[in-house]
CSV table of C-alpha atoms and ligand atoms in Angstrom, one decimal:
chain,number,residue,atom,x,y,z
A,12,MET,CA,-42.8,57.3,136.1
A,13,ARG,CA,-44.1,54.1,135.2
A,14,LYS,CA,-46.3,56.4,133.0
A,15,ARG,CA,-43.4,57.6,131.1
A,16,ARG,CA,-41.8,54.8,130.5
A,17,VAL,CA,-45.2,53.1,128.3
A,18,LEU,CA,-44.8,56.5,127.0
A,19,LEU,CA,-40.9,56.2,125.8
A,20,PHE,CA,-41.6,52.5,124.5
A,21,ALA,CA,-45.1,53.8,122.6
A,22,LEU,CA,-42.7,55.7,121.0
A,23,VAL,CA,-40.0,53.4,120.3
A,24,LEU,CA,-42.2,50.8,119.3
A,25,SER,CA,-44.1,53.2,116.8
A,26,LEU,CA,-40.2,54.5,115.0
A,27,LEU,CA,-39.7,50.6,114.6
A,28,LEU,CA,-43.0,50.0,112.7
A,29,SER,CA,-42.7,53.0,111.1
A,30,LEU,CA,-39.0,52.2,109.3
A,31,ASN,CA,-39.5,48.7,109.5
A,32,LEU,CA,-42.9,49.7,106.9
A,33,ALA,CA,-40.6,52.4,104.6
A,34,VAL,CA,-38.1,49.1,103.8
A,35,PHE,CA,-41.4,46.6,103.2
A,36,ALA,CA,-42.5,49.3,100.8
A,37,GLU,CA,-39.2,49.7,99.1
A,38,GLU,CA,-39.3,45.9,98.6
A,39,GLU,CA,-43.0,46.2,97.5
A,40,ILE,CA,-41.7,48.2,94.3
A,41,PRO,CA,-40.6,45.6,91.9
A,42,SER,CA,-37.8,45.6,89.5
A,43,LEU,CA,-38.2,46.3,85.8
A,44,TRP,CA,-36.0,44.5,84.7
A,45,GLU,CA,-36.4,41.4,87.1
A,46,ALA,CA,-40.0,41.4,85.5
A,47,TYR,CA,-38.5,41.6,81.6
A,48,SER,CA,-36.0,39.1,82.8
A,49,ASP,CA,-37.0,36.3,80.2
A,50,TYR,CA,-38.1,38.9,77.7
A,51,PHE,CA,-35.2,41.3,76.7
A,52,LEU,CA,-33.1,43.9,78.2
A,53,ILE,CA,-34.7,46.8,80.1
A,54,GLY,CA,-32.4,49.6,79.2
A,55,THR,CA,-32.7,53.9,80.1
A,56,ALA,CA,-30.3,56.5,78.2
A,57,VAL,CA,-29.0,58.2,81.5
A,58,ASN,CA,-26.0,61.4,81.6
A,59,SER,CA,-23.5,62.0,83.3
A,60,ARG,CA,-25.7,64.3,85.7
A,61,THR,CA,-28.4,61.8,86.1
A,62,LEU,CA,-25.7,58.9,86.8
A,63,ASN,CA,-25.8,60.6,90.0
A,64,THR,CA,-29.1,61.9,90.4
A,65,HIS,CA,-30.7,58.9,89.3
A,66,ARG,CA,-28.3,56.4,90.0
A,67,ASP,CA,-30.9,54.3,92.7
A,68,LEU,CA,-33.5,54.4,89.7
A,69,ILE,CA,-30.5,53.3,87.4
A,70,VAL,CA,-28.9,50.3,89.8
A,71,LYS,CA,-32.2,48.9,90.7
A,72,HIS,CA,-34.4,49.3,87.4
A,73,PHE,CA,-32.1,48.4,84.4
A,74,ASN,CA,-29.9,46.5,82.9
A,75,SER,CA,-28.6,48.5,80.0
A,76,ILE,CA,-27.8,51.9,79.4
A,77,THR,CA,-26.9,54.1,77.0
A,78,ALA,CA,-25.0,57.3,76.6
A,79,GLU,CA,-27.9,60.4,75.8
A,80,ASN,CA,-24.9,62.1,74.1
A,81,GLU,CA,-21.9,61.0,76.1
A,82,MET,CA,-20.0,59.3,72.8
A,83,LYS,CA,-21.9,61.4,70.4
A,84,PHE,CA,-19.1,62.6,67.4
A,85,ASP,CA,-18.9,65.8,68.9
A,86,ALA,CA,-18.5,65.2,72.8
A,87,LEU,CA,-15.7,62.2,72.0
A,88,GLN,CA,-13.5,64.3,68.7
A,89,PRO,CA,-14.5,67.9,69.5
A,90,THR,CA,-11.1,68.4,67.5
A,91,GLU,CA,-9.6,66.3,64.7
A,92,GLY,CA,-7.7,63.9,66.5
A,93,ILE,CA,-7.9,64.7,69.8
A,94,PHE,CA,-10.4,62.2,71.7
A,95,ASN,CA,-11.8,62.7,74.7
A,96,PHE,CA,-12.8,59.8,76.5
A,97,TYR,CA,-13.4,61.4,80.2
A,98,ARG,CA,-17.6,60.6,81.0
A,99,ALA,CA,-17.9,58.2,77.7
A,100,ASP,CA,-15.2,55.9,80.0
A,101,GLN,CA,-17.1,56.7,83.2
A,102,MET,CA,-20.6,55.1,82.3
A,103,ILE,CA,-18.3,52.4,81.2
A,104,GLU,CA,-17.0,51.9,84.4
A,105,PHE,CA,-20.6,52.5,86.2
A,106,ALA,CA,-21.9,49.9,84.2
A,107,LYS,CA,-19.4,47.6,85.1
A,108,GLU,CA,-19.8,48.4,89.0
A,109,ASN,CA,-23.2,47.5,88.3
A,110,ASN,CA,-23.5,44.4,86.5
A,111,ILE,CA,-25.3,46.2,83.9
A,112,GLN,CA,-24.7,46.1,79.8
A,113,VAL,CA,-23.9,48.7,77.6
A,114,ARG,CA,-25.5,49.9,73.9
A,115,GLY,CA,-23.6,52.7,72.3
A,116,HIS,CA,-25.1,55.8,71.0
A,117,VAL,CA,-24.0,56.9,68.4
A,118,LEU,CA,-20.6,56.5,65.8
A,119,VAL,CA,-22.1,58.1,62.4
A,120,TRP,CA,-25.3,60.8,62.5
A,121,HIS,CA,-26.4,64.4,61.0
A,122,SER,CA,-26.7,66.0,64.5
A,123,GLN,CA,-24.4,66.8,67.1
A,124,THR,CA,-21.2,66.2,64.6
A,125,PRO,CA,-18.0,68.7,64.7
A,126,SER,CA,-18.5,71.0,62.2
A,127,TRP,CA,-14.4,70.1,61.0
A,128,VAL,CA,-15.3,66.4,60.2
A,129,PHE,CA,-16.7,68.1,56.5
A,130,ARG,CA,-13.6,70.5,56.2
A,131,PHE,CA,-11.1,71.0,54.9
A,132,ALA,CA,-8.8,74.4,54.5
A,133,GLY,CA,-11.7,76.0,54.1
A,134,GLN,CA,-13.6,73.7,51.1
A,135,PRO,CA,-16.4,71.2,51.8
A,136,ALA,CA,-14.1,67.7,52.7
A,137,THR,CA,-13.2,65.6,50.1
A,138,LYS,CA,-14.7,62.1,49.7
A,139,GLU,CA,-11.6,60.2,50.6
A,140,LEU,CA,-10.8,62.8,52.8
A,141,LEU,CA,-14.2,62.2,54.9
A,142,LEU,CA,-14.3,58.5,54.8
A,143,GLU,CA,-10.5,58.2,56.1
A,144,ARG,CA,-12.2,60.6,58.8
A,145,MET,CA,-15.3,58.4,59.4
A,146,ARG,CA,-13.4,55.1,59.2
A,147,ASN,CA,-11.1,56.3,62.0
A,148,HIS,CA,-13.3,57.8,64.3
A,149,ILE,CA,-15.3,54.4,64.2
A,150,SER,CA,-11.9,52.6,65.1
A,151,THR,CA,-11.1,54.3,67.4
A,152,VAL,CA,-13.9,54.6,69.5
A,153,VAL,CA,-15.3,51.2,68.6
A,154,GLY,CA,-11.9,49.7,69.1
A,155,ARG,CA,-11.8,51.3,72.8
A,156,TYR,CA,-14.5,49.4,74.1
A,157,LYS,CA,-14.4,46.4,72.1
A,158,GLY,CA,-16.1,43.4,74.4
A,159,GLN,CA,-17.4,46.1,76.3
A,160,ILE,CA,-20.5,47.2,74.4
A,161,TYR,CA,-22.9,44.5,73.1
A,162,ALA,CA,-24.5,47.0,70.5
A,163,TRP,CA,-24.0,50.0,68.6
A,164,ASP,CA,-26.4,52.4,67.0
A,165,VAL,CA,-23.5,52.8,63.9
A,166,VAL,CA,-26.0,54.8,61.8
A,167,ASN,CA,-28.1,57.4,63.0
A,168,GLU,CA,-31.4,59.0,60.6
A,169,ALA,CA,-29.9,57.9,57.2
A,170,ILE,CA,-33.5,58.4,55.6
A,171,SER,CA,-35.3,61.1,54.7
A,172,ASP,CA,-38.9,62.0,56.3
A,173,GLY,CA,-39.3,63.9,52.4
A,174,PRO,CA,-40.0,62.2,49.0
A,175,GLU,CA,-36.5,61.3,48.6
A,176,ILE,CA,-34.5,58.4,50.2
A,177,TYR,CA,-31.5,59.1,52.1
A,178,ARG,CA,-31.8,62.2,54.3
A,179,ASP,CA,-29.9,65.1,52.7
A,180,SER,CA,-26.8,65.8,54.7
A,181,PRO,CA,-22.8,66.1,54.2
A,182,TRP,CA,-22.1,62.2,54.7
A,183,TYR,CA,-24.2,61.2,52.4
A,184,ASN,CA,-23.9,64.6,50.3
A,185,ILE,CA,-20.0,64.4,50.2
A,186,ILE,CA,-19.6,60.5,50.6
A,187,GLY,CA,-22.8,59.2,48.8
A,188,LYS,CA,-25.0,56.3,49.9
A,189,GLU,CA,-22.0,53.7,50.8
A,190,PHE,CA,-20.5,55.7,53.7
A,191,ILE,CA,-23.7,53.4,55.3
A,192,ALA,CA,-22.1,50.5,54.4
A,193,GLU,CA,-18.9,51.2,55.1
A,194,ALA,CA,-19.5,53.0,58.8
A,195,PHE,CA,-21.1,49.0,58.7
A,196,ARG,CA,-17.5,47.1,57.9
A,197,ALA,CA,-15.9,49.5,59.7
A,198,ALA,CA,-17.6,49.8,62.9
A,199,HIS,CA,-17.6,45.6,62.3
A,200,GLU,CA,-13.6,45.1,62.1
A,201,ALA,CA,-13.0,47.1,65.5
A,202,ASP,CA,-15.5,44.7,67.9
A,203,PRO,CA,-16.7,41.6,65.2
A,204,ASP,CA,-18.4,40.3,67.9
A,205,ALA,CA,-20.8,43.6,68.8
A,206,LYS,CA,-23.9,43.8,66.8
A,207,LEU,CA,-24.0,46.5,64.8
A,208,PHE,CA,-27.6,48.7,64.5
A,209,TYR,CA,-29.4,50.7,62.5
A,210,ASN,CA,-31.4,53.5,64.0
A,211,ASP,CA,-34.3,55.6,63.2
A,212,TYR,CA,-37.0,57.3,64.5
A,213,ASN,CA,-40.8,57.4,62.4
A,214,ALA,CA,-39.3,53.7,61.9
A,215,VAL,CA,-43.2,53.2,61.8
A,216,GLU,CA,-44.5,55.3,59.3
A,217,PRO,CA,-45.6,53.2,56.5
A,218,ALA,CA,-44.0,55.3,53.6
A,219,LYS,CA,-40.5,55.4,55.8
A,220,MET,CA,-40.5,51.9,57.2
A,221,GLN,CA,-40.2,51.1,53.3
A,222,LYS,CA,-37.1,52.8,53.0
A,223,ILE,CA,-35.8,51.8,55.7
A,224,TYR,CA,-36.7,47.7,55.0
A,225,ASN,CA,-35.1,48.4,51.3
A,226,MET,CA,-31.9,50.2,52.4
A,227,LEU,CA,-31.4,47.6,55.1
A,228,LYS,CA,-32.2,44.6,52.1
A,229,GLU,CA,-29.7,45.9,50.5
A,230,LEU,CA,-27.3,45.9,53.2
A,231,ILE,CA,-27.8,42.5,53.9
A,232,GLU,CA,-27.9,41.4,50.4
A,233,GLU,CA,-24.1,43.1,49.7
A,234,GLY,CA,-22.7,40.7,52.8
A,235,VAL,CA,-22.6,44.7,55.1
A,236,PRO,CA,-21.9,43.1,58.8
A,237,ILE,CA,-25.6,44.9,60.2
A,238,HIS,CA,-27.2,42.7,62.8
A,239,GLY,CA,-30.4,44.4,64.4
A,240,VAL,CA,-32.3,48.2,63.5
A,241,GLY,CA,-33.0,50.4,66.8
A,242,ILE,CA,-36.7,51.5,66.3
A,243,GLN,CA,-36.5,54.8,68.6
A,244,GLY,CA,-39.7,55.0,69.6
A,245,HIS,CA,-40.5,58.6,70.8
A,246,TRP,CA,-43.5,58.4,70.7
A,247,SER,CA,-47.1,59.6,72.3
A,248,ILE,CA,-50.2,58.9,74.3
A,249,GLU,CA,-52.2,59.1,70.5
A,250,HIS,CA,-49.8,57.9,67.6
A,251,PRO,CA,-48.5,55.8,66.2
A,252,ASP,CA,-51.4,52.9,65.6
A,253,LEU,CA,-49.9,49.7,67.4
A,254,LEU,CA,-51.2,47.6,64.4
A,255,GLN,CA,-48.5,50.6,62.6
A,256,ILE,CA,-45.8,49.3,65.1
A,257,MET,CA,-46.2,45.2,65.0
A,258,ARG,CA,-46.2,45.5,61.3
A,259,ALA,CA,-43.3,47.2,61.4
A,260,ILE,CA,-41.5,44.9,63.7
A,261,GLU,CA,-42.2,42.1,61.4
A,262,LYS,CA,-41.1,43.6,58.4
A,263,TYR,CA,-37.6,44.3,60.2
A,264,ALA,CA,-38.0,40.5,62.1
A,265,SER,CA,-37.8,39.0,59.0
A,266,LEU,CA,-35.2,40.2,57.5
A,267,GLY,CA,-33.5,38.3,59.8
A,268,LEU,CA,-32.6,41.3,62.7
A,269,GLU,CA,-32.5,42.0,65.5
A,270,ILE,CA,-34.8,44.8,67.1
A,271,HIS,CA,-34.0,47.0,69.5
A,272,ILE,CA,-36.2,49.6,70.9
A,273,THR,CA,-34.0,52.2,71.4
A,274,GLU,CA,-35.9,55.9,72.1
A,275,LEU,CA,-39.1,55.1,73.9
A,276,ASP,CA,-40.8,57.9,75.5
A,277,LEU,CA,-44.2,58.8,75.5
A,278,SER,CA,-45.3,62.4,75.7
A,279,VAL,CA,-48.6,63.1,77.1
A,280,PHE,CA,-49.0,66.0,74.3
A,281,ALA,CA,-49.8,66.1,70.5
A,282,TRP,CA,-46.9,67.0,68.2
A,283,ASP,CA,-48.4,70.7,67.8
A,284,ASP,CA,-50.1,70.8,71.3
A,285,HIS,CA,-48.6,74.5,72.9
A,286,ARG,CA,-50.5,74.5,75.8
A,287,LYS,CA,-47.9,74.5,79.1
A,288,LEU,CA,-49.6,72.6,81.8
A,289,ALA,CA,-48.3,72.8,85.6
A,290,GLU,CA,-49.0,68.8,85.8
A,291,PRO,CA,-50.4,66.3,83.4
A,292,THR,CA,-54.3,65.7,83.7
A,293,PRO,CA,-55.8,62.3,85.1
A,294,GLU,CA,-57.2,62.0,82.0
A,295,MET,CA,-53.1,62.1,80.2
A,296,ILE,CA,-51.7,59.7,83.0
A,297,GLU,CA,-54.2,57.4,82.3
A,298,LYS,CA,-54.0,57.2,78.8
A,299,GLN,CA,-50.3,56.5,79.3
A,300,ALA,CA,-50.1,53.7,81.7
A,301,LEU,CA,-52.9,51.7,79.5
A,302,ARG,CA,-50.4,52.4,76.0
A,303,TYR,CA,-47.7,51.2,78.1
A,304,LYS,CA,-48.6,48.3,79.1
A,305,ASN,CA,-50.1,47.8,75.0
A,306,LEU,CA,-46.8,48.2,74.1
A,307,PHE,CA,-45.0,46.2,76.2
A,308,ASN,CA,-47.4,43.3,75.2
A,309,ILE,CA,-46.4,43.6,72.1
A,310,PHE,CA,-42.7,43.9,72.9
A,311,LYS,CA,-43.1,40.8,75.1
A,312,ARG,CA,-45.2,39.3,71.8
A,313,TYR,CA,-42.1,39.5,69.6
A,314,SER,CA,-39.6,38.9,72.0
A,315,ASP,CA,-38.2,36.2,69.9
A,316,HIS,CA,-36.8,39.4,67.6
A,317,ILE,CA,-37.1,42.1,70.9
A,318,THR,CA,-33.2,41.9,72.1
A,319,SER,CA,-33.8,45.0,74.3
A,320,VAL,CA,-35.9,48.0,75.2
A,321,THR,CA,-34.5,51.1,76.1
A,322,LEU,CA,-36.5,54.5,77.8
A,323,TRP,CA,-34.8,57.5,76.7
A,324,GLY,CA,-34.2,58.9,80.7
A,325,VAL,CA,-34.7,57.8,83.6
A,326,ALA,CA,-37.9,60.2,85.4
A,327,ASP,CA,-39.8,63.2,84.5
A,328,ASP,CA,-38.0,65.4,86.3
A,329,SER,CA,-35.0,65.0,82.8
A,330,THR,CA,-36.3,63.9,79.6
A,331,TRP,CA,-35.2,66.1,76.5
A,332,LYS,CA,-39.3,66.4,75.8
A,333,ASP,CA,-39.1,69.4,77.8
A,334,ASN,CA,-38.2,71.3,74.9
A,335,TYR,CA,-38.5,69.1,72.5
A,336,PRO,CA,-40.8,69.5,69.7
A,337,VAL,CA,-42.0,73.0,72.3
A,338,GLN,CA,-39.5,74.9,73.8
A,339,GLY,CA,-40.3,74.7,77.7
A,340,ARG,CA,-43.6,73.0,77.1
A,341,LYS,CA,-42.9,70.8,80.6
A,342,ASP,CA,-43.4,66.6,79.5
A,343,TRP,CA,-44.1,63.5,81.5
A,344,PRO,CA,-43.1,61.3,79.4
A,345,LEU,CA,-41.6,58.0,81.7
A,346,LEU,CA,-42.2,55.4,83.9
A,347,PHE,CA,-41.0,57.5,86.9
A,348,ASP,CA,-42.4,61.4,88.3
A,349,VAL,CA,-40.1,64.2,88.9
A,350,ASN,CA,-40.0,63.1,92.5
A,351,HIS,CA,-38.3,59.7,91.3
A,352,GLN,CA,-41.7,57.7,92.3
A,353,PRO,CA,-42.7,54.8,90.1
A,354,LYS,CA,-46.5,56.7,88.0
A,355,GLU,CA,-49.6,54.6,86.2
A,356,ALA,CA,-47.6,53.5,83.9
A,357,PHE,CA,-44.5,52.0,85.4
A,358,TRP,CA,-47.4,49.6,87.6
A,359,ALA,CA,-48.8,49.6,84.1
A,360,VAL,CA,-45.4,47.8,82.6
A,361,ILE,CA,-45.1,45.6,85.5
A,362,GLU,CA,-48.9,44.2,85.0
A,363,ALA,CA,-47.9,43.3,81.2
A,364,SER,CA,-44.7,41.4,82.4
A,365,LYS,CA,-46.6,38.8,83.9
B,520,LIG,C1,-33.3,60.8,68.3
B,520,LIG,N1,-33.4,62.0,67.4
B,520,LIG,C2,-31.6,61.3,68.8
B,520,LIG,O1,-31.4,59.8,68.5
B,520,LIG,C3,-30.6,60.5,70.1
B,520,LIG,O2,-29.5,61.2,69.7
B,520,LIG,C4,-31.0,62.4,70.8
B,520,LIG,O3,-30.4,62.5,72.1
B,520,LIG,C5,-32.7,62.8,71.4
B,520,LIG,C6,-33.5,62.3,70.2
B,520,LIG,C7,-35.0,61.7,67.7
B,520,LIG,C8,-35.1,63.6,66.8
B,520,LIG,C9,-34.3,64.8,66.6
B,520,LIG,O4,-33.4,64.6,67.7
B,520,LIG,C10,-34.4,65.9,65.8
B,520,LIG,C11,-35.5,65.6,64.9
B,520,LIG,C12,-37.1,64.3,65.4
B,520,LIG,C13,-35.5,63.4,66.0
């Protein structure tokens, strides 16, 4: 009888202890956004699925969210004049409930835009018609979320990677380069308090950086309402050079613009590496952690200019990098692993905050 009671006591005790430990372990993981609250917002890209499947991580670690697809042209206005705000609204609601700010992505882009936008009666749309459609889309979308979105990517990826200045896109080919200035003017009219951004990838590559810089400078000189530049940050554990990143930040900051790191993820692969691995190698994990640490140290150093840093996803089980640039090549570019546990990269970013 007595033995049994002792056993029961031991059992209850160990149960309590393990519960306690679990709670303790949970509390030991610091919150990313809290760690960086003196420096900039910490954001993540979410979609309608991860809003549920990754809810706990999102709420604990991030104070900014960007819709991965739900606010793109094809999602919001698949057919002319027929807007679908259901999923975008859900994100705004989620953000409100959890005290999270929202970055708007994206108003004018060559990709994920329905083909009707650029056509009329079987012909390319005229400049006047396309401008009218662009302004109408912008005023409807920005107007709907007036006061609820702190920054918009107004124009995405308008600069070419090749020798020419502007990207060969229907926006540019039909309207000319003034589609950019006109987009910013329309957005500013719809929400004068929203910060308006130009966003691009390869934005720290010297040649492309110079073209982006020249364009931004021209817009500012023309009095176009533009407030910031988004450096996407789809980088890898090797590239680009940290010095190049610092130079680009300084160059854009010299224009008096705010800087957002808008789509940060660090692939463990080189661009043209076609290997498929079951898991990242220990070396990849180490290198990635060190690079995340160096990057966040740089971001901190420039926090007078950098006001928001967004990771392009929450955890490695859900990332666009699994299919880009190599279809079906599993990648591990984020701060939480496929089981939603903090990676070495996470601890490195926390370390850099101190
Ligand atoms: C970004 N483009 C886009 O801004 C974002 O909306 C998308 O979800 C992912 C990446 C990067 C990019 C691309 O899509 C294609 C070629 C190069 C770079």
